[in-house]
CSV table of C-alpha atoms and ligand atoms in Angstrom, one decimal:
chain,number,residue,atom,x,y,z
A,1,MET,CA,-28.1,-18.0,17.2
A,2,LYS,CA,-24.6,-18.2,16.2
A,3,SER,CA,-23.5,-22.4,16.8
A,4,GLN,CA,-21.3,-23.0,14.2
A,5,LEU,CA,-18.3,-22.1,13.0
A,6,TYR,CA,-18.7,-20.7,10.0
A,7,GLN,CA,-21.7,-18.9,11.2
A,8,LEU,CA,-18.9,-16.4,12.3
A,9,SER,CA,-17.5,-13.0,11.0
A,10,ALA,CA,-14.5,-13.1,10.8
A,11,THR,CA,-13.5,-10.6,12.8
A,12,GLU,CA,-14.4,-12.6,15.7
A,13,LEU,CA,-12.8,-16.1,14.3
A,14,SER,CA,-10.0,-14.0,14.6
A,15,GLN,CA,-10.7,-13.4,18.1
A,16,LEU,CA,-11.7,-17.0,19.1
A,17,LEU,CA,-8.2,-17.6,17.5
A,18,GLN,CA,-6.6,-15.7,19.5
A,19,SER,CA,-7.4,-16.4,22.5
A,20,LYS,CA,-6.7,-20.4,21.0
A,21,LYS,CA,-10.2,-20.9,22.1
A,22,THR,CA,-10.8,-22.8,18.2
A,23,SER,CA,-8.3,-23.5,16.2
A,24,SER,CA,-7.4,-22.6,11.8
A,25,GLU,CA,-8.1,-26.4,11.5
A,26,GLU,CA,-11.5,-25.7,12.9
A,27,VAL,CA,-12.5,-23.4,11.3
A,28,THR,CA,-11.7,-24.5,8.1
A,29,ARG,CA,-13.4,-27.4,7.6
A,30,SER,CA,-16.1,-25.8,10.1
A,31,PHE,CA,-16.2,-23.9,5.9
A,32,ILE,CA,-14.8,-26.9,3.8
A,33,GLU,CA,-18.2,-29.2,6.0
A,34,ASN,CA,-20.5,-26.1,5.2
A,35,THR,CA,-19.2,-25.8,2.1
A,36,GLU,CA,-19.9,-29.6,0.7
A,37,ARG,CA,-23.7,-29.4,2.4
A,38,LEU,CA,-25.1,-26.9,0.0
A,39,GLU,CA,-22.0,-26.6,-3.2
A,40,GLY,CA,-24.8,-29.3,-5.4
A,41,LYS,CA,-27.3,-26.7,-4.8
A,42,LEU,CA,-25.8,-23.5,-5.3
A,43,HIS,CA,-22.3,-24.1,-7.2
A,44,SER,CA,-20.4,-21.5,-6.0
A,45,PHE,CA,-17.0,-22.5,-5.9
A,46,ILE,CA,-14.7,-23.8,-9.4
A,47,SER,CA,-12.9,-25.4,-8.0
A,48,TYR,CA,-11.2,-26.5,-4.0
A,49,ASP,CA,-9.2,-28.9,-2.6
A,50,PRO,CA,-9.7,-28.7,0.9
A,51,GLU,CA,-6.1,-31.0,1.7
A,52,TYR,CA,-4.2,-27.3,-0.2
A,53,THR,CA,-6.8,-25.5,2.5
A,54,LEU,CA,-6.2,-27.4,5.7
A,55,SER,CA,-2.7,-27.7,5.2
A,56,GLN,CA,-2.8,-23.9,5.0
A,57,ALA,CA,-5.0,-24.1,8.2
A,58,ARG,CA,-2.1,-27.1,10.3
A,59,ALA,CA,0.6,-24.3,9.3
A,60,SER,CA,-1.3,-21.7,11.5
A,61,ASP,CA,-1.7,-23.2,14.4
A,62,GLN,CA,1.9,-24.4,13.8
A,63,ARG,CA,2.5,-20.8,13.4
A,64,ARG,CA,0.5,-20.4,16.8
A,65,ARG,CA,1.9,-22.3,19.1
A,66,GLU,CA,5.2,-21.0,18.3
A,67,GLY,CA,3.8,-17.3,19.4
A,68,LYS,CA,4.9,-16.5,15.1
A,69,VAL,CA,1.3,-15.1,14.0
A,70,ARG,CA,1.5,-12.9,12.2
A,71,GLY,CA,-1.7,-10.7,12.1
A,72,PRO,CA,-6.0,-10.8,12.3
A,73,LEU,CA,-5.4,-12.2,9.3
A,74,ASP,CA,-3.6,-15.3,10.3
A,75,GLY,CA,-6.1,-18.9,10.1
A,76,ILE,CA,-8.5,-17.0,8.6
A,77,PRO,CA,-10.3,-19.1,5.8
A,78,VAL,CA,-10.5,-17.3,1.9
A,79,SER,CA,-11.8,-17.6,-1.3
A,80,ILE,CA,-10.7,-16.2,-4.3
A,81,LYS,CA,-12.4,-15.4,-7.3
A,82,ASP,CA,-11.5,-17.8,-10.3
A,83,ILE,CA,-9.8,-14.4,-12.2
A,84,ILE,CA,-6.8,-13.7,-9.7
A,85,SER,CA,-3.5,-15.8,-10.2
A,86,GLU,CA,-2.8,-18.1,-7.3
A,87,LYS,CA,0.4,-19.7,-8.0
A,88,ASP,CA,-0.4,-23.0,-8.1
A,89,GLN,CA,-4.2,-23.3,-7.7
A,90,PRO,CA,-5.9,-23.4,-11.5
A,91,LEU,CA,-7.4,-20.1,-12.6
A,92,THR,CA,-10.0,-21.3,-15.7
A,93,CYS,CA,-11.8,-17.5,-15.6
A,94,GLY,CA,-15.2,-19.3,-15.8
A,95,SER,CA,-13.3,-20.1,-19.2
A,96,ARG,CA,-13.3,-22.7,-21.7
A,97,PHE,CA,-10.1,-21.7,-22.6
A,98,MET,CA,-9.0,-22.2,-19.3
A,99,LYS,CA,-9.8,-25.3,-18.4
A,100,ASP,CA,-6.9,-26.9,-17.4
A,101,TYR,CA,-4.5,-23.6,-17.3
A,102,ARG,CA,-3.2,-23.4,-13.1
A,103,SER,CA,-1.1,-19.8,-11.8
A,104,PRO,CA,2.7,-20.2,-12.1
A,105,TYR,CA,2.7,-17.3,-9.8
A,106,ASP,CA,0.1,-15.2,-6.9
A,107,ALA,CA,-0.8,-12.3,-7.7
A,108,THR,CA,0.3,-9.6,-5.8
A,109,VAL,CA,-2.6,-9.7,-3.1
A,110,ILE,CA,-2.6,-13.4,-2.8
A,111,GLU,CA,1.5,-12.7,-1.8
A,112,LYS,CA,-0.4,-10.8,0.9
A,113,LEU,CA,-3.0,-12.4,1.6
A,114,LYS,CA,-0.1,-15.7,2.0
A,115,ALA,CA,2.3,-13.5,3.9
A,116,GLN,CA,0.0,-12.4,6.4
A,117,GLY,CA,-1.1,-16.1,7.4
A,118,ALA,CA,-4.5,-16.2,5.2
A,119,VAL,CA,-6.2,-19.5,5.0
A,120,LEU,CA,-7.2,-20.3,1.2
A,121,TRP,CA,-9.6,-21.7,0.4
A,122,GLY,CA,-11.4,-22.1,-3.0
A,123,ARG,CA,-12.0,-20.5,-6.4
A,124,LEU,CA,-15.0,-19.1,-7.3
A,125,ASN,CA,-17.4,-19.3,-10.3
A,126,LEU,CA,-17.8,-16.2,-12.8
A,127,ASP,CA,-19.1,-14.7,-16.2
A,128,GLU,CA,-16.2,-15.3,-18.2
A,129,PHE,CA,-13.3,-12.6,-17.6
A,130,ALA,CA,-15.5,-11.5,-16.0
A,131,MET,CA,-18.0,-10.5,-18.7
A,132,GLY,CA,-21.2,-10.4,-17.4
A,133,SER,CA,-24.0,-9.6,-14.5
A,134,SER,CA,-25.1,-12.5,-14.0
A,135,THR,CA,-22.7,-15.2,-13.5
A,136,GLU,CA,-24.8,-17.2,-16.2
A,137,HIS,CA,-22.4,-16.8,-18.9
A,138,SER,CA,-19.2,-19.0,-16.4
A,139,ALA,CA,-18.3,-21.8,-19.0
A,140,PHE,CA,-18.7,-25.0,-16.8
A,141,GLN,CA,-21.5,-23.5,-14.2
A,142,ILE,CA,-24.6,-21.5,-13.1
A,143,THR,CA,-24.7,-20.2,-9.2
A,144,HIS,CA,-27.8,-19.9,-7.6
A,145,ASN,CA,-28.7,-17.2,-5.2
A,146,PRO,CA,-29.2,-18.1,-2.1
A,147,TRP,CA,-31.5,-16.0,-1.2
A,148,ASP,CA,-33.3,-18.4,-4.0
A,149,LEU,CA,-32.1,-20.4,-5.3
A,150,ALA,CA,-33.5,-19.9,-9.0
A,151,SER,CA,-32.4,-16.7,-8.9
A,152,VAL,CA,-29.2,-15.3,-10.7
A,153,PRO,CA,-26.6,-14.1,-7.8
A,154,GLY,CA,-25.4,-10.5,-10.0
A,155,GLY,CA,-22.3,-10.8,-11.7
A,156,SER,CA,-19.4,-11.5,-11.8
A,157,SER,CA,-18.3,-12.2,-9.0
A,158,GLY,CA,-21.2,-14.2,-8.3
A,159,GLY,CA,-19.7,-17.4,-7.2
A,160,CYS,CA,-18.3,-14.7,-4.1
A,161,GLY,CA,-21.8,-12.9,-3.9
A,162,ALA,CA,-23.3,-16.5,-3.7
A,163,ALA,CA,-20.5,-17.8,-1.2
A,164,ILE,CA,-20.6,-15.5,1.4
A,165,ALA,CA,-24.2,-15.0,2.0
A,166,ALA,CA,-24.5,-19.4,2.4
A,167,GLN,CA,-21.7,-18.8,4.5
A,168,GLN,CA,-18.5,-21.5,2.7
A,169,THR,CA,-16.9,-18.5,3.5
A,170,PRO,CA,-16.6,-16.1,5.4
A,171,PHE,CA,-14.6,-13.9,2.9
A,172,ALA,CA,-13.3,-13.5,-1.0
A,173,LEU,CA,-11.9,-11.5,-2.9
A,174,GLY,CA,-13.9,-9.6,-5.9
A,175,SER,CA,-12.7,-8.0,-8.9
A,176,ASP,CA,-15.2,-5.0,-10.4
A,177,THR,CA,-14.7,-3.0,-14.1
A,178,GLY,CA,-18.2,-2.2,-13.6
A,179,GLY,CA,-20.0,-3.1,-11.0
A,180,SER,CA,-19.7,-6.7,-10.6
A,181,ILE,CA,-18.2,-6.5,-6.3
A,182,ARG,CA,-21.3,-4.0,-6.1
A,183,GLN,CA,-23.5,-5.8,-7.9
A,184,PRO,CA,-23.5,-9.1,-6.5
A,185,ALA,CA,-22.4,-8.2,-3.7
A,186,ALA,CA,-26.7,-6.1,-2.9
A,187,PHE,CA,-28.3,-9.3,-4.9
A,188,CYS,CA,-26.7,-11.7,-2.0
A,189,GLY,CA,-27.5,-8.8,1.0
A,190,ILE,CA,-23.6,-9.0,1.3
A,191,CYS,CA,-20.8,-5.7,1.9
A,192,GLY,CA,-18.3,-5.2,-1.3
A,193,LEU,CA,-16.3,-2.9,-1.7
A,194,LYS,CA,-14.3,-1.5,-5.4
A,195,PRO,CA,-11.6,0.5,-4.1
A,196,THR,CA,-10.1,3.7,-6.0
A,197,TYR,CA,-8.6,2.9,-9.5
A,198,GLY,CA,-5.1,2.3,-8.2
A,199,ARG,CA,-5.5,1.5,-4.5
A,200,VAL,CA,-5.2,-2.3,-5.1
A,201,SER,CA,-1.8,-4.0,-7.2
A,202,ARG,CA,-3.9,-5.8,-10.4
A,203,TYR,CA,-0.7,-7.5,-10.8
A,204,GLY,CA,-1.8,-11.3,-11.3
A,205,LEU,CA,-5.8,-10.2,-12.4
A,206,THR,CA,-6.5,-11.0,-14.9
A,207,ALA,CA,-7.0,-8.3,-17.3
A,208,PHE,CA,-10.7,-7.0,-18.7
A,209,ALA,CA,-10.3,-3.7,-19.1
A,210,SER,CA,-7.4,-2.3,-17.3
A,211,SER,CA,-8.5,1.5,-16.9
A,212,LEU,CA,-12.0,0.1,-15.2
A,213,ASP,CA,-10.2,-3.3,-13.8
A,214,GLN,CA,-10.4,-3.5,-9.4
A,215,ILE,CA,-9.8,-6.1,-7.1
A,216,GLY,CA,-11.4,-5.4,-4.0
A,217,PRO,CA,-13.0,-7.3,-0.8
A,218,MET,CA,-16.4,-9.2,0.0
A,219,ALA,CA,-17.6,-10.0,3.1
A,220,LYS,CA,-20.7,-10.9,5.6
A,221,CYS,CA,-20.5,-7.2,6.9
A,222,VAL,CA,-18.4,-4.0,6.9
A,223,GLU,CA,-16.0,-4.5,9.6
A,224,ASP,CA,-14.3,-8.7,7.1
A,225,THR,CA,-14.3,-5.7,4.4
A,226,ALA,CA,-12.1,-3.8,6.0
A,227,LEU,CA,-10.0,-6.5,7.5
A,228,LEU,CA,-9.6,-7.5,4.1
A,229,PHE,CA,-9.1,-4.2,2.0
A,230,GLN,CA,-6.6,-4.0,4.9
A,231,ALA,CA,-4.6,-6.7,4.1
A,232,ILE,CA,-4.4,-5.9,0.1
A,233,ALA,CA,-4.1,-2.0,-0.5
A,234,GLY,CA,-0.5,-0.6,-1.2
A,235,TYR,CA,1.5,0.3,-4.0
A,236,ASP,CA,3.0,-2.0,-5.9
A,237,GLU,CA,5.3,-1.6,-8.0
A,238,SER,CA,5.1,-5.0,-10.0
A,239,ASP,CA,1.7,-2.8,-11.4
A,240,SER,CA,2.4,0.4,-13.1
A,241,THR,CA,-1.8,2.0,-12.4
A,242,SER,CA,-1.6,1.0,-8.5
A,243,LEU,CA,-0.2,4.5,-6.5
A,244,SER,CA,1.7,5.3,-3.1
A,245,GLU,CA,-0.9,7.2,-1.2
A,246,GLU,CA,-1.1,6.6,2.5
A,247,ILE,CA,-3.2,3.3,4.2
A,248,PRO,CA,-5.5,4.2,6.5
A,249,HIS,CA,-6.6,2.1,9.3
A,250,TYR,CA,-9.8,1.1,7.6
A,251,THR,CA,-10.4,-1.2,10.7
A,252,GLN,CA,-10.0,1.2,13.7
A,253,ALA,CA,-11.9,3.9,11.8
A,254,LEU,CA,-14.7,2.6,12.3
A,255,GLN,CA,-14.1,2.6,16.1
A,256,ALA,CA,-15.2,6.6,15.7
A,257,SER,CA,-18.4,7.6,14.3
A,258,PRO,CA,-18.0,9.8,11.3
A,259,SER,CA,-18.6,13.7,11.2
A,260,PRO,CA,-21.2,15.3,10.6
A,261,LYS,CA,-20.8,14.3,6.5
A,262,ARG,CA,-22.9,16.5,3.4
A,263,ILE,CA,-24.6,13.9,1.1
A,264,GLY,CA,-25.5,14.2,-2.0
A,265,ILE,CA,-28.6,12.5,-3.5
A,266,PRO,CA,-27.5,12.2,-7.5
A,267,LYS,CA,-31.5,12.9,-9.1
A,268,GLU,CA,-30.6,10.6,-11.6
A,269,TYR,CA,-30.4,8.2,-9.4
A,270,PHE,CA,-33.4,8.5,-9.2
A,271,PRO,CA,-35.2,7.3,-12.4
A,272,GLN,CA,-39.0,8.2,-12.7
A,273,GLY,CA,-40.0,4.0,-12.5
A,274,MET,CA,-37.5,3.1,-10.3
A,275,ASP,CA,-38.7,0.3,-8.5
A,276,THR,CA,-41.0,0.9,-6.1
A,277,GLU,CA,-39.2,-1.2,-3.3
A,278,VAL,CA,-35.6,-0.5,-4.0
A,279,ARG,CA,-36.7,3.2,-3.9
A,280,GLU,CA,-38.8,3.0,-0.4
A,281,ALA,CA,-34.8,0.7,0.9
A,282,VAL,CA,-33.0,3.7,0.0
A,283,GLU,CA,-35.0,6.3,0.8
A,284,SER,CA,-35.7,5.1,4.2
A,285,ALA,CA,-30.7,4.7,4.2
A,286,ILE,CA,-31.6,8.6,3.6
A,287,ALA,CA,-33.8,9.5,6.5
A,288,PHE,CA,-31.5,7.3,8.5
A,289,TYR,CA,-28.3,9.3,7.6
A,290,GLN,CA,-30.1,12.6,8.1
A,291,LYS,CA,-31.3,11.6,11.2
A,292,GLN,CA,-27.5,10.8,12.1
A,293,GLY,CA,-26.6,14.0,12.1
A,294,HIS,CA,-25.8,14.8,7.9
A,295,GLU,CA,-26.7,17.8,6.0
A,296,ILE,CA,-29.2,15.6,2.3
A,297,VAL,CA,-28.1,17.5,-0.5
A,298,GLU,CA,-29.7,16.5,-4.0
A,299,VAL,CA,-27.0,16.9,-6.6
A,300,THR,CA,-27.1,16.3,-10.8
A,301,LEU,CA,-24.8,13.9,-12.1
A,302,PRO,CA,-26.5,15.1,-15.8
A,303,HIS,CA,-24.1,12.9,-17.9
A,304,THR,CA,-25.4,9.3,-16.4
A,305,GLU,CA,-27.6,8.7,-19.2
A,306,TYR,CA,-23.9,8.0,-21.6
A,307,ALA,CA,-22.9,6.0,-19.0
A,308,ILE,CA,-23.8,2.5,-20.3
A,309,ALA,CA,-22.9,3.2,-23.9
A,310,VAL,CA,-19.6,4.2,-22.6
A,311,TYR,CA,-18.5,2.0,-20.7
A,312,TYR,CA,-20.0,-0.4,-23.2
A,313,ILE,CA,-17.5,1.1,-25.5
A,314,VAL,CA,-14.4,1.7,-23.7
A,315,ALA,CA,-14.7,-1.5,-21.8
A,316,THR,CA,-14.8,-3.8,-24.5
A,317,ALA,CA,-12.6,-2.1,-27.3
A,318,GLU,CA,-9.2,-3.3,-23.6
A,319,ALA,CA,-10.8,-6.6,-23.7
A,320,SER,CA,-10.4,-6.9,-26.6
A,321,SER,CA,-7.4,-5.8,-27.4
A,322,ASN,CA,-6.6,-7.4,-24.0
A,323,LEU,CA,-8.1,-11.3,-25.4
A,324,ALA,CA,-5.8,-11.3,-28.0
A,325,ARG,CA,-3.0,-12.9,-26.5
A,326,PHE,CA,-5.5,-16.4,-25.8
A,327,ASP,CA,-4.2,-17.8,-29.7
A,328,GLY,CA,-4.4,-21.3,-28.2
A,329,ILE,CA,-0.6,-21.5,-29.1
A,330,ARG,CA,0.6,-19.7,-25.7
A,331,TYR,CA,-2.5,-20.7,-23.3
A,332,THR,CA,-4.3,-23.3,-22.8
A,333,HIS,CA,-6.9,-24.6,-24.5
A,334,ARG,CA,-5.2,-25.2,-28.7
A,335,SER,CA,-7.4,-27.0,-31.4
A,336,PRO,CA,-5.7,-29.5,-33.7
A,337,HIS,CA,-4.6,-27.6,-37.3
A,338,SER,CA,-1.5,-27.9,-39.5
A,339,ASN,CA,-1.5,-24.9,-40.7
A,340,ALA,CA,-1.6,-21.7,-38.0
A,341,ILE,CA,-4.5,-18.9,-39.3
A,342,ASP,CA,-6.0,-22.3,-38.8
A,343,VAL,CA,-5.1,-23.0,-35.1
A,344,TYR,CA,-6.0,-19.5,-34.4
A,345,PHE,CA,-8.5,-18.9,-35.8
A,346,ARG,CA,-10.0,-21.7,-34.5
A,347,SER,CA,-9.3,-22.2,-30.8
A,348,ARG,CA,-10.1,-18.8,-30.4
A,349,SER,CA,-14.1,-20.0,-31.7
A,350,GLU,CA,-14.1,-23.3,-29.6
A,351,GLY,CA,-12.1,-21.5,-26.9
A,352,PHE,CA,-14.5,-19.1,-26.2
A,353,GLY,CA,-18.7,-18.4,-24.9
A,354,GLU,CA,-20.7,-16.1,-27.1
A,355,GLU,CA,-20.6,-13.0,-25.0
A,356,VAL,CA,-17.4,-12.9,-24.7
A,357,LYS,CA,-17.2,-13.4,-28.0
A,358,ARG,CA,-19.8,-10.0,-28.7
A,359,ARG,CA,-17.9,-8.8,-26.6
A,360,ILE,CA,-14.5,-8.7,-29.2
A,361,MET,CA,-16.5,-7.8,-32.1
A,362,LEU,CA,-17.5,-4.6,-30.1
A,363,GLY,CA,-14.9,-3.7,-29.5
A,364,THR,CA,-12.7,-4.5,-31.7
A,365,TYR,CA,-15.8,-2.6,-34.1
A,366,VAL,CA,-16.0,0.2,-32.4
A,367,LEU,CA,-11.6,0.5,-32.7
A,368,SER,CA,-11.1,-0.1,-36.2
A,369,SER,CA,-10.4,3.0,-38.5
A,370,GLY,CA,-12.6,4.5,-39.2
A,371,TYR,CA,-15.3,3.8,-36.4
A,372,TYR,CA,-11.6,4.7,-33.3
A,373,GLU,CA,-12.6,8.4,-33.5
A,374,ALA,CA,-16.2,8.7,-34.1
A,375,GLN,CA,-16.6,5.8,-31.5
A,376,TYR,CA,-14.4,5.2,-29.4
A,377,ILE,CA,-12.1,9.0,-29.0
A,378,ARG,CA,-15.5,10.2,-28.2
A,379,ALA,CA,-17.0,7.6,-25.8
A,380,GLN,CA,-12.9,8.8,-23.5
A,381,LYS,CA,-14.2,12.8,-23.6
A,382,VAL,CA,-17.3,11.8,-22.8
A,383,ARG,CA,-16.2,9.4,-19.8
A,384,THR,CA,-14.0,12.6,-18.6
A,385,LEU,CA,-17.5,14.7,-18.4
A,386,ILE,CA,-18.7,12.0,-16.2
A,387,ARG,CA,-15.6,12.0,-14.2
A,388,GLN,CA,-16.2,15.7,-14.5
A,389,ASP,CA,-19.9,15.3,-13.2
A,390,PHE,CA,-18.4,14.0,-10.5
A,391,LEU,CA,-15.9,16.2,-9.4
A,392,LYS,CA,-18.0,18.5,-8.8
A,393,ALA,CA,-20.3,17.5,-7.2
A,394,PHE,CA,-17.0,16.5,-4.7
A,395,GLU,CA,-17.1,20.6,-4.5
A,396,THR,CA,-20.9,20.6,-2.6
A,397,VAL,CA,-20.9,17.0,-1.0
A,398,ASP,CA,-18.6,14.4,0.7
A,399,VAL,CA,-20.7,11.6,0.2
A,400,LEU,CA,-23.0,10.3,-2.7
A,401,LEU,CA,-26.3,7.9,-1.8
A,402,THR,CA,-27.3,5.6,-4.2
A,403,PRO,CA,-28.8,2.6,-5.0
A,404,THR,CA,-26.2,0.0,-6.4
A,405,SER,CA,-28.8,-2.6,-8.9
A,406,PRO,CA,-32.3,-0.4,-10.1
A,407,THR,CA,-34.3,-4.1,-9.0
A,408,THR,CA,-33.3,-7.5,-6.7
A,409,ALA,CA,-32.1,-10.6,-8.2
A,410,PHE,CA,-33.4,-11.3,-10.9
A,411,LYS,CA,-34.9,-15.1,-11.9
A,412,ILE,CA,-31.9,-17.8,-14.1
A,413,GLY,CA,-32.5,-17.8,-17.4
A,414,ALA,CA,-34.7,-14.3,-17.2
A,415,LYS,CA,-32.0,-11.7,-19.5
A,416,ILE,CA,-29.4,-13.9,-20.6
A,417,GLU,CA,-31.1,-13.6,-24.3
A,418,ASP,CA,-30.9,-10.4,-24.4
A,419,PRO,CA,-28.0,-8.4,-23.5
A,420,LEU,CA,-29.1,-5.0,-23.5
A,421,ALA,CA,-31.2,-5.7,-20.6
A,422,MET,CA,-28.9,-7.4,-19.1
A,423,TYR,CA,-25.8,-4.7,-19.7
A,424,LEU,CA,-28.8,-2.3,-18.7
A,425,ASN,CA,-29.5,-3.6,-15.5
A,426,ASP,CA,-25.1,-1.8,-14.4
A,427,ILE,CA,-26.4,1.6,-14.4
A,428,TYR,CA,-25.6,2.8,-11.9
A,429,THR,CA,-22.5,0.5,-10.9
A,430,VAL,CA,-20.3,2.1,-14.4
A,431,SER,CA,-20.1,5.4,-13.5
A,432,ALA,CA,-17.6,5.4,-10.2
A,433,ASN,CA,-15.8,3.0,-12.1
A,434,LEU,CA,-15.6,5.4,-15.1
A,435,ALA,CA,-13.4,8.0,-12.7
A,436,GLY,CA,-12.3,5.4,-11.1
A,437,ILE,CA,-13.8,6.9,-7.5
A,438,PRO,CA,-15.0,3.9,-5.0
A,439,GLY,CA,-18.1,2.8,-3.6
A,440,ILE,CA,-19.2,0.7,-1.0
A,441,SER,CA,-22.6,-1.7,-1.2
A,442,ILE,CA,-24.5,-2.7,1.9
A,443,PRO,CA,-28.0,-4.4,2.6
A,444,CYS,CA,-29.9,-2.1,3.2
A,445,GLY,CA,-33.8,-3.5,3.0
A,446,PHE,CA,-35.7,-6.7,2.0
A,447,SER,CA,-38.1,-6.4,-1.0
A,448,LYS,CA,-41.4,-8.5,-0.3
A,449,LYS,CA,-40.5,-11.5,-1.8
A,450,ASN,CA,-37.1,-11.1,1.1
A,451,LEU,CA,-34.2,-10.5,-1.6
A,452,PRO,CA,-31.8,-8.2,-0.4
A,453,ILE,CA,-31.8,-4.8,-1.2
A,454,GLY,CA,-28.0,-2.8,-2.1
A,455,LEU,CA,-27.2,0.7,-0.6
A,456,GLN,CA,-23.6,2.4,-2.6
A,457,VAL,CA,-22.2,4.5,-0.9
A,458,LEU,CA,-19.8,6.8,-3.4
A,459,GLY,CA,-17.2,8.9,-1.9
A,460,GLN,CA,-13.3,11.1,-3.6
A,461,PHE,CA,-10.8,8.9,-4.4
A,462,PHE,CA,-9.1,7.3,-2.3
A,463,GLN,CA,-11.3,7.8,0.8
A,464,GLU,CA,-12.4,4.1,1.8
A,465,ALA,CA,-12.4,5.5,6.1
A,466,GLU,CA,-14.8,7.4,4.9
A,467,LEU,CA,-16.8,5.3,3.0
A,468,LEU,CA,-16.5,1.8,5.1
A,469,GLN,CA,-17.5,4.5,8.2
A,470,LEU,CA,-20.6,6.2,6.7
A,471,ALA,CA,-21.8,1.9,5.7
A,472,TYR,CA,-20.7,0.6,9.6
A,473,VAL,CA,-23.1,3.1,10.8
A,474,PHE,CA,-25.7,2.0,9.2
A,475,GLU,CA,-24.8,-1.7,9.4
A,476,SER,CA,-24.6,-1.6,13.1
A,477,SER,CA,-28.3,0.8,13.2
A,478,HIS,CA,-29.6,-2.1,11.2
A,479,ASP,CA,-30.0,-5.8,11.8
A,480,PHE,CA,-29.7,-6.2,7.5
A,481,HIS,CA,-26.1,-7.8,7.3
A,482,VAL,CA,-27.2,-11.0,9.7
A,483,ARG,CA,-29.8,-12.2,8.6
A,484,SER,CA,-29.5,-15.7,7.0
A,485,ALA,CA,-29.8,-16.7,3.3
A,486,PRO,CA,-32.2,-19.4,3.1
A,487,LEU,CA,-29.6,-21.5,1.6
A,488,SER,CA,-27.4,-21.2,4.1
B,501,LIG,N1,-21.6,-6.6,-16.2
B,501,LIG,C1,-20.6,-5.1,-15.9
B,501,LIG,C2,-19.8,-6.3,-17.6
B,501,LIG,O1,-20.4,-7.5,-17.9
B,501,LIG,C3,-19.6,-5.4,-15.0
B,501,LIG,C4,-18.4,-6.3,-14.5
B,501,LIG,C5,-17.5,-6.4,-14.2
B,501,LIG,O2,-17.2,-5.5,-13.1
B,501,LIG,N2,-16.2,-7.5,-14.5
B,501,LIG,O3,-19.0,-5.9,-17.8
């Protein structure tokens, strides 16, 4: 029984607001109160400001009274991964370097949300500069998984995953460079969409690896995911890599049932020895789609085995370049020394955490003379092969079904000392970023320990509507997304 406003989906809340059965202020208070009740155990948020948020809610209520509602998002709280700029609000990127920084401007996605009347609610925890798969690399706190407080929520958008699963917020914007939306969605039993590269503006997203980064929605259910995605998708002249493809009506698309599809099952994503609970859950999802009249076809993506290596060359190379601007002069943390070299050197040593330093070193190494051709250029060539694998598969199938992550949420501390084990966790997610294609993760089962299992649907460029439709069909005939986490 849902008796509290915070238990409702954004879509349900939007309907209640429209029929004037509640106010944005009441809705927002409900999330604030639930957050405060749980935050001591979860640590999903890096910062929040109830007064700032409530003043937006009251402004929304005022608009509604005056008949000036700006659309379905008006009055609904949305939380933001703390790596997306929101004017005058803290922007830490999970880093000591940025501890006291405030954004001087709005990211394009934030501008869009404000223009549609959304109520910005809190800044969510992440691995430092989005580098990680567990949120343990945040400089400030470890976020706990509401399904099991001893486990990680995934990463790097782990604060988003935990906050949504625990009903501290109805939905959130995350970012995905190699799986950071989809993997925490899988670990927390929620829905997360990584859009096609170029679909959503990256203006105002602190760059980690610019050729891979995308902002995307994370939510309790597919409908809310579509609603939030609709609000942020589209061309932006401030991001030269954003594309001006037509934007379909995503929420409406859900009402139509998907035409019969050819669904590819890439055999490399189901290796021998894979986690049996993950395999069983994903296989029963495949059986479901087959029963619905879709055709299931085995396909091959032969360069999958190189994906992790390629990703960790390309991503670290771009990160080392993007993070070069953190010099202790222009941005926040500055180590007080009298000569410039010491300021640079000490500021970076003190400002960055261990994982970020590791990536900067790896990236600098693969870009250095003598290694550049052997490592970086070669990785770019293999990246092209990985992309061609997908293009070839999409000649015969419409979408691909895979697990989102090889395992369910792992214990806090289990992989933190072993970077390679942590990186291998991204095996099913990084290829979509390398190729630029969209991917969605939805819950498709639970392990015996009651931890969520994620199903990933990958599609062709700009086919997010198709992914949302297929995800919605599955969600509508299962109850995985409505089960609530023990701590919620
Ligand atoms: N886990 C991957 C990494 O650490 C992906 C991170 C992300 O998508 N931001 O690089």
